[in-house]
CSV table of C-alpha atoms and ligand atoms in Angstrom, one decimal:
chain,number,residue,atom,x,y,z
C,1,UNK,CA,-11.2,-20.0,54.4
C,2,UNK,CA,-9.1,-20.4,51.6
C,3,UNK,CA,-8.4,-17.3,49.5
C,4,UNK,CA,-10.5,-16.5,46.1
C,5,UNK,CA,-8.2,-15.7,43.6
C,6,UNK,CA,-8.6,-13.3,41.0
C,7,UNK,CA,-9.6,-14.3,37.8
C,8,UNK,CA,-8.3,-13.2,34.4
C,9,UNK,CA,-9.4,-14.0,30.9
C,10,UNK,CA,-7.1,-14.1,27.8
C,11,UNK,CA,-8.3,-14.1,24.4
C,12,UNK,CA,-5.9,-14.7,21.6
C,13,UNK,CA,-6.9,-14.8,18.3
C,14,UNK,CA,-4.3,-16.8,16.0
C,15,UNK,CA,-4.1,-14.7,12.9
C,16,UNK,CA,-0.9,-16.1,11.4
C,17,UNK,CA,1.9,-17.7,12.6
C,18,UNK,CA,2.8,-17.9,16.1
C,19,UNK,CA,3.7,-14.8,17.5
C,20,UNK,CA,0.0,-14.3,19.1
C,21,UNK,CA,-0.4,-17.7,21.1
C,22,UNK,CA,3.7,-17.8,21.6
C,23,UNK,CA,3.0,-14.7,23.8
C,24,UNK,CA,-0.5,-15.2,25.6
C,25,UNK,CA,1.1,-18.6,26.7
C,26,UNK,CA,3.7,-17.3,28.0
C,27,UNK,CA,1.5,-14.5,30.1
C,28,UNK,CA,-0.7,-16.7,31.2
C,29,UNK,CA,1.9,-19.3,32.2
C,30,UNK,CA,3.2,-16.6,34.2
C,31,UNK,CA,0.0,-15.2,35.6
C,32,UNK,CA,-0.4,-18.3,37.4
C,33,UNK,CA,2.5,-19.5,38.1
C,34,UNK,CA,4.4,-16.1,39.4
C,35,UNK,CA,1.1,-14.1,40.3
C,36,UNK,CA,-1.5,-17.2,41.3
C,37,UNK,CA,-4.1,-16.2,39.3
C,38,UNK,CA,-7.0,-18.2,38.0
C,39,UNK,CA,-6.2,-17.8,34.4
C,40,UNK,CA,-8.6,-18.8,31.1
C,41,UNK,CA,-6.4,-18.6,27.6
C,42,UNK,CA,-9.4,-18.5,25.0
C,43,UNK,CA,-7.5,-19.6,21.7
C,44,UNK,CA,-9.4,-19.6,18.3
C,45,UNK,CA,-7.2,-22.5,17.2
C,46,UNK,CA,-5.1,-24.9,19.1
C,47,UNK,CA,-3.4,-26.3,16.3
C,48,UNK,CA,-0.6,-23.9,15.7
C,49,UNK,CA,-0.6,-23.9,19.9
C,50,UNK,CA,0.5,-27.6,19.9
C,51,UNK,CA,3.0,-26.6,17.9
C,52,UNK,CA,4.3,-24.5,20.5
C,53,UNK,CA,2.9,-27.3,23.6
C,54,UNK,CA,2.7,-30.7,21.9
C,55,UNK,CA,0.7,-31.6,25.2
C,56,UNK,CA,-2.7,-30.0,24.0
C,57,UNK,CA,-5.3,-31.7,23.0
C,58,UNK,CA,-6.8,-30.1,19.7
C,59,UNK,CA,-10.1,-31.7,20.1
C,60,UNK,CA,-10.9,-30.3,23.7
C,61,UNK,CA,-13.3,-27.8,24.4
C,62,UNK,CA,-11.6,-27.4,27.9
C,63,UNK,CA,-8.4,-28.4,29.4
C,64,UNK,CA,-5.9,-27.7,31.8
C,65,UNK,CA,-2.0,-26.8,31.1
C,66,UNK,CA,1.0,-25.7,33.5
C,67,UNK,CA,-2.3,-24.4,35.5
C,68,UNK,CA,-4.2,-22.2,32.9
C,69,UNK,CA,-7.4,-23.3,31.7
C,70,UNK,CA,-6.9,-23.2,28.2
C,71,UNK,CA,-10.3,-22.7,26.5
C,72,UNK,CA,-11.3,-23.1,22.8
C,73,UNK,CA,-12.7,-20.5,21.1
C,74,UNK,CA,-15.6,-21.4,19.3
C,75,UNK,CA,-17.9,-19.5,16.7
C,76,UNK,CA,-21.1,-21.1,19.0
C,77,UNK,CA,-20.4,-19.1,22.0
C,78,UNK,CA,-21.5,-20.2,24.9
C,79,UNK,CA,-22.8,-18.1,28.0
C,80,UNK,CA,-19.9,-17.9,30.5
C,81,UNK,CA,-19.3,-15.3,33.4
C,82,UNK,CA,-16.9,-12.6,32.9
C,83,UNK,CA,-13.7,-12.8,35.0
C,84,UNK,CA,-12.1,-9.9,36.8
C,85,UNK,CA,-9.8,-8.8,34.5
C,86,UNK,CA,-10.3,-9.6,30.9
C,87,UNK,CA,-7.3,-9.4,27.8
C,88,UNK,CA,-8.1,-8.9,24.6
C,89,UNK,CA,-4.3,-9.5,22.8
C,90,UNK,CA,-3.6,-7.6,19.8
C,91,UNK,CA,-6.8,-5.7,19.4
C,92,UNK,CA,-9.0,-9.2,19.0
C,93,UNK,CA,-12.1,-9.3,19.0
C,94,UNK,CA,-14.5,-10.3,21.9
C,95,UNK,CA,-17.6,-12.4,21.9
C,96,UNK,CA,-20.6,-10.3,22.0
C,97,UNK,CA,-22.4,-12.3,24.4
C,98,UNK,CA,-19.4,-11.9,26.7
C,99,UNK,CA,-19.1,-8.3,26.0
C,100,UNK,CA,-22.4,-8.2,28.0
C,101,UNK,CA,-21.6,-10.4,30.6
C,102,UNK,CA,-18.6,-8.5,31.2
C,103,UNK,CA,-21.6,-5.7,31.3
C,104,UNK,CA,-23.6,-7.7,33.5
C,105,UNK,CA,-21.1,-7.3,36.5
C,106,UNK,CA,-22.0,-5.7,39.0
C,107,UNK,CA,-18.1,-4.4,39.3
C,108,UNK,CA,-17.5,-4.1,35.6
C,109,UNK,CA,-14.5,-6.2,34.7
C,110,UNK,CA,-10.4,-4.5,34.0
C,111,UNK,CA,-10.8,-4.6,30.3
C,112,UNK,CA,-8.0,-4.4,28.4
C,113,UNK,CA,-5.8,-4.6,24.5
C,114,UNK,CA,-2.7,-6.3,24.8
C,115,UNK,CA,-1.2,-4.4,21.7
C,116,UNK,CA,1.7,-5.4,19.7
C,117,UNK,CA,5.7,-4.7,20.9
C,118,UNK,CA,7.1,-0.9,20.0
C,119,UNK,CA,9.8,1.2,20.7
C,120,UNK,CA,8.3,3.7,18.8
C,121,UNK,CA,8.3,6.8,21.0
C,122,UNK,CA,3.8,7.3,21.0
C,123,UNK,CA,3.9,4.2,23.2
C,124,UNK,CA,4.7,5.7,26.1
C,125,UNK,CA,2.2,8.4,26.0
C,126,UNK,CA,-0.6,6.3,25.1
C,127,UNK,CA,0.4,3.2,27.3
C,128,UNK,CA,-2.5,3.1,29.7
C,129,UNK,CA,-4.8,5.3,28.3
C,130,UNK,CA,-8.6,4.7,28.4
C,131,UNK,CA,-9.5,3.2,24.9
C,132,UNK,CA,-13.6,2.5,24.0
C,133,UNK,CA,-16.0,1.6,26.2
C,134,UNK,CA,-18.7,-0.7,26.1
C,135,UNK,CA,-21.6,0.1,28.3
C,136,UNK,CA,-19.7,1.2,31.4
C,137,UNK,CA,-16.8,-1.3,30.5
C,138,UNK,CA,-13.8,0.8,30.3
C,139,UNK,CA,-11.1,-0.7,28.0
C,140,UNK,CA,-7.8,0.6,28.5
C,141,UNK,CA,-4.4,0.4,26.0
C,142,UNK,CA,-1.6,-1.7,27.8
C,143,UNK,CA,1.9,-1.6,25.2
C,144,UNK,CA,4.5,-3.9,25.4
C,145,UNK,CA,7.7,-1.8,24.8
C,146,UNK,CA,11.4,-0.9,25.6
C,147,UNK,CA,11.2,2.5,27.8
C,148,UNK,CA,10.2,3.5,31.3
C,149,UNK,CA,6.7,4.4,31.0
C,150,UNK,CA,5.7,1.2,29.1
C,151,UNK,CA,4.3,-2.2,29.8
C,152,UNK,CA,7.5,-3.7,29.5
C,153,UNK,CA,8.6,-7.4,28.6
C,154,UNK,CA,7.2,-10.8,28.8
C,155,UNK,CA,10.2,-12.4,31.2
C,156,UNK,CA,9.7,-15.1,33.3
C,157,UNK,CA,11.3,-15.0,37.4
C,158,UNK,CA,14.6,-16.0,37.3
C,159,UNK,CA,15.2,-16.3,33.5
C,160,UNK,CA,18.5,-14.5,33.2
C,161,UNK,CA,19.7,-16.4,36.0
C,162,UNK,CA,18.8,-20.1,34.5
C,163,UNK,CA,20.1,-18.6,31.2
C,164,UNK,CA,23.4,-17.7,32.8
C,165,UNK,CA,23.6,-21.0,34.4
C,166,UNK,CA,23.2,-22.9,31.2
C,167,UNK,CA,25.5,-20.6,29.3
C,168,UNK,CA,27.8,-21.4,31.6
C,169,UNK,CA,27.5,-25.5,30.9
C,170,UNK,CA,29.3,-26.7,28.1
C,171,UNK,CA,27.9,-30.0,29.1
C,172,UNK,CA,24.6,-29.1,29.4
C,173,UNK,CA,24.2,-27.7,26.2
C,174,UNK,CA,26.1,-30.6,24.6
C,175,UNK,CA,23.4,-32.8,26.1
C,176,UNK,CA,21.1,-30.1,24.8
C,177,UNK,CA,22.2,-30.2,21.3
C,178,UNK,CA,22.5,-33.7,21.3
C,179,UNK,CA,18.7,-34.1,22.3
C,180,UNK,CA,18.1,-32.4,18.9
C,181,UNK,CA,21.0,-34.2,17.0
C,182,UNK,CA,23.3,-31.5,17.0
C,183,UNK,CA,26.8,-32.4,17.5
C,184,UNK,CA,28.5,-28.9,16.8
C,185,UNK,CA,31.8,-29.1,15.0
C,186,UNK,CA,34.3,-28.0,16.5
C,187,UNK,CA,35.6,-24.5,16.8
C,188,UNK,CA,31.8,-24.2,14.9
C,189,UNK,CA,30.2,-21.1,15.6
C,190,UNK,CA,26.2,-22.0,16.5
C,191,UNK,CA,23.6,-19.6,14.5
C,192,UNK,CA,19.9,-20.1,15.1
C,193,UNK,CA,17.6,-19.0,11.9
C,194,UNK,CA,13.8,-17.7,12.3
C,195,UNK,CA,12.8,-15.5,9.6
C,196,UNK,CA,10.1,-15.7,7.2
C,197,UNK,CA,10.8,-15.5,3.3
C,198,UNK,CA,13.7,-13.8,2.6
C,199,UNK,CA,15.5,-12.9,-0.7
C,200,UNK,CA,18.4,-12.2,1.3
C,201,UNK,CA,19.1,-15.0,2.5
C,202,UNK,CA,21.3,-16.7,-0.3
C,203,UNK,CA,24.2,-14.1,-0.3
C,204,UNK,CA,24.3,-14.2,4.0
C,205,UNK,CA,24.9,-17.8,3.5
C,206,UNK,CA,27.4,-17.2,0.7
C,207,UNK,CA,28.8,-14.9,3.2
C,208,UNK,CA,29.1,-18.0,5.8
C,209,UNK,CA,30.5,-20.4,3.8
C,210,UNK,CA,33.3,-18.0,2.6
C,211,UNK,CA,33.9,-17.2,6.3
C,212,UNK,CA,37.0,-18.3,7.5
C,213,UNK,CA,35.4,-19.1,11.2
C,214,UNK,CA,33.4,-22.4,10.3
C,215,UNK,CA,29.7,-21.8,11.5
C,216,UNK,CA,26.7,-24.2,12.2
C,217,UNK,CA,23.5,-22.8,11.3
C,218,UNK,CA,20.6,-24.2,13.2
C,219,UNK,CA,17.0,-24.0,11.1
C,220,UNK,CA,13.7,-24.9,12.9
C,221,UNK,CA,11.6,-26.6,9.8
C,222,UNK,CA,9.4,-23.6,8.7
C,223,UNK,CA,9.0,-20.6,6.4
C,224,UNK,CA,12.4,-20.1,5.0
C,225,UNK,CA,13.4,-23.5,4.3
C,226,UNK,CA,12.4,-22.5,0.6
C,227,UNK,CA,15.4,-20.2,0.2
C,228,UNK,CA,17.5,-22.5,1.9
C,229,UNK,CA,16.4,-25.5,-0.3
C,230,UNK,CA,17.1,-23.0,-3.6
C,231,UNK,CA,20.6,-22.2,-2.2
C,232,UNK,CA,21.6,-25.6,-1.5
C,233,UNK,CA,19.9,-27.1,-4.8
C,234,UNK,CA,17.5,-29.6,-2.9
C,235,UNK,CA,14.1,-30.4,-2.3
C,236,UNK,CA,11.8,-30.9,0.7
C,237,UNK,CA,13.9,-30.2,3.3
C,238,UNK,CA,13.0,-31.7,6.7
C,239,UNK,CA,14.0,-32.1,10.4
C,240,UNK,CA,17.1,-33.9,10.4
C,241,UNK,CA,18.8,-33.1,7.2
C,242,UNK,CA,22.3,-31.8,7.0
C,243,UNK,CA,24.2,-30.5,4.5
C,244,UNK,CA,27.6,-28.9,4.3
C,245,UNK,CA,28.9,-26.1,2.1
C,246,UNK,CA,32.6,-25.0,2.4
C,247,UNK,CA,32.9,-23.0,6.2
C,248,UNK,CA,28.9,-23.6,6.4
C,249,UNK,CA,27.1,-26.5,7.7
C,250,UNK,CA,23.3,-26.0,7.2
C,251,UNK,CA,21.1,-29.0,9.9
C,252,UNK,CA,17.7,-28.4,10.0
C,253,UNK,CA,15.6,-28.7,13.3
C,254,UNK,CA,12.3,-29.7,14.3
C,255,UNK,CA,10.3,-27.3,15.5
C,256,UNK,CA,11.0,-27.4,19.5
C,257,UNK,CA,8.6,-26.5,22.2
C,258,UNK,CA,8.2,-23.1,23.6
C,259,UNK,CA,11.0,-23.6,26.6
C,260,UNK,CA,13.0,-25.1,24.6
C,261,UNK,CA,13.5,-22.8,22.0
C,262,UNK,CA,15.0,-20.3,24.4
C,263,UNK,CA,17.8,-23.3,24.9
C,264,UNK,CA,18.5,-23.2,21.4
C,265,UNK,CA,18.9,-19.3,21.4
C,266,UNK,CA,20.8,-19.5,24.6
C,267,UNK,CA,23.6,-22.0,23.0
C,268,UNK,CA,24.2,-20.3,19.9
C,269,UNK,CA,26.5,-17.7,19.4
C,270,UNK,CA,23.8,-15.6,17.0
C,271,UNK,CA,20.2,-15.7,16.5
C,272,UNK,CA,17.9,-14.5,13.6
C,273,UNK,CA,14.8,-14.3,15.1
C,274,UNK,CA,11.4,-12.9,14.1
C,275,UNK,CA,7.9,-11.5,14.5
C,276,UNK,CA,7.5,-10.4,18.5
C,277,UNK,CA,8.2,-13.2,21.1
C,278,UNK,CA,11.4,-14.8,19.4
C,279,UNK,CA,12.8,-11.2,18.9
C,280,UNK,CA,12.1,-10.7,23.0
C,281,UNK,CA,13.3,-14.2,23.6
C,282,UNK,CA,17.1,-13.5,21.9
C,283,UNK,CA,17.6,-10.5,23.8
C,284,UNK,CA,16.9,-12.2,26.7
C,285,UNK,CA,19.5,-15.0,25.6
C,286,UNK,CA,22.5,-12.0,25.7
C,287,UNK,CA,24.0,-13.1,22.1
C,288,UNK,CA,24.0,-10.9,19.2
C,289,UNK,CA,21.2,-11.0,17.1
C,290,UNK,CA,19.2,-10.5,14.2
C,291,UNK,CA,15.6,-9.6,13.6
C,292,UNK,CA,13.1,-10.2,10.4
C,293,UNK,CA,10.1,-7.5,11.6
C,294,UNK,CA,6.6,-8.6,10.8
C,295,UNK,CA,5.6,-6.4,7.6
C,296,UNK,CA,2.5,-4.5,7.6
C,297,UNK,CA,0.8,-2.5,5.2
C,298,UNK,CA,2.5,0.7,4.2
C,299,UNK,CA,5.7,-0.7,5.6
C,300,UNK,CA,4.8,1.1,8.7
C,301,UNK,CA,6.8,-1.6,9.8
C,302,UNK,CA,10.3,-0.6,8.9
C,303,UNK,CA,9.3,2.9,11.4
C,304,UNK,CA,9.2,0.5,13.9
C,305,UNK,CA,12.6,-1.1,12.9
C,306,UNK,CA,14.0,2.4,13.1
C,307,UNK,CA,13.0,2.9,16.2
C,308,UNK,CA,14.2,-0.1,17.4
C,309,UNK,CA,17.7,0.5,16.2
C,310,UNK,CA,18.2,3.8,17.1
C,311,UNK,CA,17.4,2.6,21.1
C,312,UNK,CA,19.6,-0.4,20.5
C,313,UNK,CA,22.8,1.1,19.1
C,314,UNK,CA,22.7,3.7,21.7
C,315,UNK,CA,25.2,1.7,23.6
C,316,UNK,CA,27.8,0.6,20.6
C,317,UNK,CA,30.3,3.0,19.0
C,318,UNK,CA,29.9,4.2,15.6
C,319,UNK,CA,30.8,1.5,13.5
C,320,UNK,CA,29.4,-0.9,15.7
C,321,UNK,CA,26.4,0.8,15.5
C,322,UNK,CA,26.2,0.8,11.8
C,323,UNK,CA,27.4,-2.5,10.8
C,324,UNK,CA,24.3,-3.8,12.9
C,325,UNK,CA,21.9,-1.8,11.7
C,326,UNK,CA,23.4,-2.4,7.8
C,327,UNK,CA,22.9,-6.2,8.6
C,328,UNK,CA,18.8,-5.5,10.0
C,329,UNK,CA,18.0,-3.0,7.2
C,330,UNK,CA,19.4,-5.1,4.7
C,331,UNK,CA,18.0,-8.4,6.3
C,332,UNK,CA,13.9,-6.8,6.4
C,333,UNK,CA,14.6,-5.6,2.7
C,334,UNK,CA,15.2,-8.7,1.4
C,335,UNK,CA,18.4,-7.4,-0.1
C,336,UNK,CA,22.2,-8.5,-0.1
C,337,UNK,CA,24.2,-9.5,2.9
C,338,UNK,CA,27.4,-10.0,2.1
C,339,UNK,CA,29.3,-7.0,2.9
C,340,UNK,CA,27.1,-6.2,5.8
C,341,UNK,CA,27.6,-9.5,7.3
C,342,UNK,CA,31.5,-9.4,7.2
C,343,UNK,CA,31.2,-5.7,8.8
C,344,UNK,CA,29.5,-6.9,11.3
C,345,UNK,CA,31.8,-9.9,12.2
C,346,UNK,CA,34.7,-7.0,12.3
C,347,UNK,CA,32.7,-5.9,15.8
C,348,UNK,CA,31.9,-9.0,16.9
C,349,UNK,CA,33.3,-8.6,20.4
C,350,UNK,CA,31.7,-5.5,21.0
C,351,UNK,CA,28.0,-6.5,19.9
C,352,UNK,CA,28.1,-9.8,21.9
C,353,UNK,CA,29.6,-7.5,24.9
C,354,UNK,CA,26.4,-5.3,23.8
C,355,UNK,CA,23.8,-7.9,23.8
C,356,UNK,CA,24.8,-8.8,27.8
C,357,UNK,CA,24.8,-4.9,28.7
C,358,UNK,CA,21.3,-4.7,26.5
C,359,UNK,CA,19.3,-7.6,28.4
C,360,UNK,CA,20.6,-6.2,31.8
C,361,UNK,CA,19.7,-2.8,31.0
C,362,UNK,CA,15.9,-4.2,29.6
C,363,UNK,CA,15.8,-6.5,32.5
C,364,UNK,CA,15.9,-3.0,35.2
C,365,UNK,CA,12.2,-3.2,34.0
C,366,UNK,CA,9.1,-4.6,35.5
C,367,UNK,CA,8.4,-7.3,33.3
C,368,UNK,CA,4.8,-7.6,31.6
C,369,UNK,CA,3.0,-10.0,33.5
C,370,UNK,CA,3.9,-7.6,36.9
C,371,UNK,CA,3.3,-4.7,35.4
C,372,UNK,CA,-0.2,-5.8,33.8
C,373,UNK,CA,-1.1,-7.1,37.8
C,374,UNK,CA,0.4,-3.6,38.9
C,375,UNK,CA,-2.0,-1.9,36.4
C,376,UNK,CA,-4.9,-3.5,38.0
C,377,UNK,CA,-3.7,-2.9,41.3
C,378,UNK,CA,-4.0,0.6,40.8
C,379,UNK,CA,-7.2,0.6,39.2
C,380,UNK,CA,-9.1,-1.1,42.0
V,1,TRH,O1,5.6,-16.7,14.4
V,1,TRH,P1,5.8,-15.2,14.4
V,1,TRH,O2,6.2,-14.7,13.1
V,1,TRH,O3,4.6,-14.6,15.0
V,1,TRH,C1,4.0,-13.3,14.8
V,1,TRH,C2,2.7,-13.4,14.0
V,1,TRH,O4,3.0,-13.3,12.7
V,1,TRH,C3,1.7,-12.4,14.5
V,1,TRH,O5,0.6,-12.4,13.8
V,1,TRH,C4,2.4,-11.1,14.6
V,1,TRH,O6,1.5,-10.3,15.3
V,1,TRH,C5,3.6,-11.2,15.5
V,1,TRH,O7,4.5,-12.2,14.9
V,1,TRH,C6,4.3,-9.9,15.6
V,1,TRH,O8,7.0,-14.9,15.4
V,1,TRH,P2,7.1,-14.8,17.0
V,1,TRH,O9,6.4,-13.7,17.5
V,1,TRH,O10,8.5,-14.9,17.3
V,1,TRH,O11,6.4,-16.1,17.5
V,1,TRH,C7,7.1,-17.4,17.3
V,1,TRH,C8,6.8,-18.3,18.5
V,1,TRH,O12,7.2,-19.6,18.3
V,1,TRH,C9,7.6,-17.8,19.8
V,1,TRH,O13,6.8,-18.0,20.9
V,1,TRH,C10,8.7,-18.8,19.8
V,1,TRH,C11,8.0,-20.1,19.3
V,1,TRH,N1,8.9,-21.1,18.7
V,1,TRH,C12,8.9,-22.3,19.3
V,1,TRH,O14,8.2,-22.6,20.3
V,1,TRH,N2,9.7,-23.3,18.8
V,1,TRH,C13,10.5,-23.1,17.7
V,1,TRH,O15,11.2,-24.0,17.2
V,1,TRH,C14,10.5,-21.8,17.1
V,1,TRH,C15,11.4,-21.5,15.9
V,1,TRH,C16,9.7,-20.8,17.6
């Protein structure tokens, strides 16, 4: 008799941007393909998921991608049976009539908040925890994070190793490059930008174009193309433009597809990323990087950036240490980058030997998706 799998629900909410369907994807891409699990993603809006999967078809209710049931999310919900395990990501909301079918069970359902990435030190003592409870649904907390004790990281079998092998093939990230129209210059270093607004931005690329090395800076169409369109003096910016400045050649990109965005962090020598699944996704590429945190009110944000620094320069001597953190601090306040920038190119060596130690050292870690199926292991 062939075996029943378990089944697990997603439900993502897109409230801006990408960040929450970029990393219920990826779990549920993993779910099934690493764990076989019958996986449902619920997604409130699949237009900003085609973005990340130009496969899907906005208009159907139901469909089926790289094995997970991708689901629309509609305001007319209709009655559906609650799965074993069911993932609320980023404190989203679930339907109330599936609040009760999850009630209806006769085992009550794993119920769960995938919450947003931390290295804030609370996270471990609350990761797991029992949250509310609806009827006799027990939710629990599940965290993302950085330490022992935590949910870990969204990274996929093998990753590091198909990361190394590609890092390792000039030609294959020529052909790469090429696909996108890039034909670095050589002796060019490659840079990858992903940020939101930033203010910054005009005196880092003042800072590149004075820079003696020549570098190649590689800008998915999106948010910040308005400060780079006011520092070049042009207008609507798209996908295929370039446009050289002194040391600094500026080509901006399409927007790629999920997989292969992590081959445009893996061939450049630096990556600005952002948000939560890009910043994950660059440490996993071993290269130096740089990351524009998601603000939130109160700039409880920047406690969060804190945090994050003080774990990551553990590793990096003094100097090191603070020319990074100058650069990230100065980067999420919008301010000047100039000197901060050239400090950090006096380390160079030592953060890009940092960034290999730092993905090794994360990647000792039971990544998410095994520690999430570990969690329900337990619980049965
Ligand atoms: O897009 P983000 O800023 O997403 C978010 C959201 O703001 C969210 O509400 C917030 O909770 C979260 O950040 C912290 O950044 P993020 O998380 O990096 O998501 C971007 C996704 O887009 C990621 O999966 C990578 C993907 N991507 C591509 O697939 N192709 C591309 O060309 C680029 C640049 C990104």
């Amino acid at each position: 008799m062939p075996e029943t799998k378990t089944r697990w629900d997603i439900f993502c909410t897109v409230v801006d941007n990408f960040g929450d369907i970029g990393v219920t994807w990826r779990l549920a891409r993993q779910l099934v393909t690493e764990h076989s699990l019958a996986v449902r993603l619920w997604v409130d809006d699949l237009r900003a998921f085609e973005r990340l999967c130009p496969q899907i078809d906005i208009h159907a209710s139901q469909q089926w991608q790289q094995g997970v049931e991708v689901r629309q999310w509609m305001a007319d919900w209709q009655p559906t049976e609650a799965a074993d395990v069911v993932i609320a990501a980023f404190a989203c909301q679930l339907p109330g009539a599936y609040m009760e079918a999850m009630a209806e069970r006769e085992k009550p359902p794993l119920w769960m908040n995938l919450d947003y990435l931390s290295a804030e030190d609370w996270v471990v003592s609350c990761h797991g925890l029992p949250s509310v409870k609806y009827k006799q649904v027990q939710k629990f907390f599940f965290f993302p994070g950085f330490n022992q004790g935590t949910g870990g990281l969204l990274r996929e079998r093998g990753l590091l190793e198909r990361r190394q092998q590609f890092q390792q093939d000039p030609e294959a990230q020529r052909l790469f490059l090429q696909g996108l129209g890039v034909d670095r210059a050589p002796g060019a270093q490659l840079i990858s930008l992903f940020a939101y607004e930033n203010t910054g931005l005009a005196s880092w690329l003042d800072a590149m174009a004075g820079d003696a090395t020549p570098t190649h800076l590689l800008v998915p169409e999106g948010r910040i193309l308005g400060d780079v369109e006011r520092w070049l003096g042009v207008e609507g910016l798209a996908a295929g433009a370039v446009h050289v400045r002194d040391a600094l050649t500026v080509q901006v990109l399409p927007f790629v597809r999920q997989d292969q965005y992590d081959l445009l962090l893996w061939s450049c020598n630096f990556n600005a990323v952002r948000g939560e699944d890009s910043f994950v996704r660059a440490q996993w590429a071993g290269r130096p990087m740089l990351w524009h945190i998601y603000q939130q009110d109160e700039d409880i944000h920047l406690d969060k950036l804190e945090a994050f620094l003080a774990l990551y320069v553990k590793g990096l001597s003094g100097p090191a240490g603070e020319a990074i953190s100058g650069l990230w601090r100065a980067w999420n306040a919008g301010e000047k980058m100039t000197d901060h920038w050239r400090s950090t190119r006096k380390h160079w060596p030592e953060l890009e030997k940092h960034a290999q130690a730092w993905c090794l050292e994360q990647a000792l870690q039971a990544d998410l998706a095994t520690a999430l199926v570990q969690f329900y292991l337990n619980w049965i």
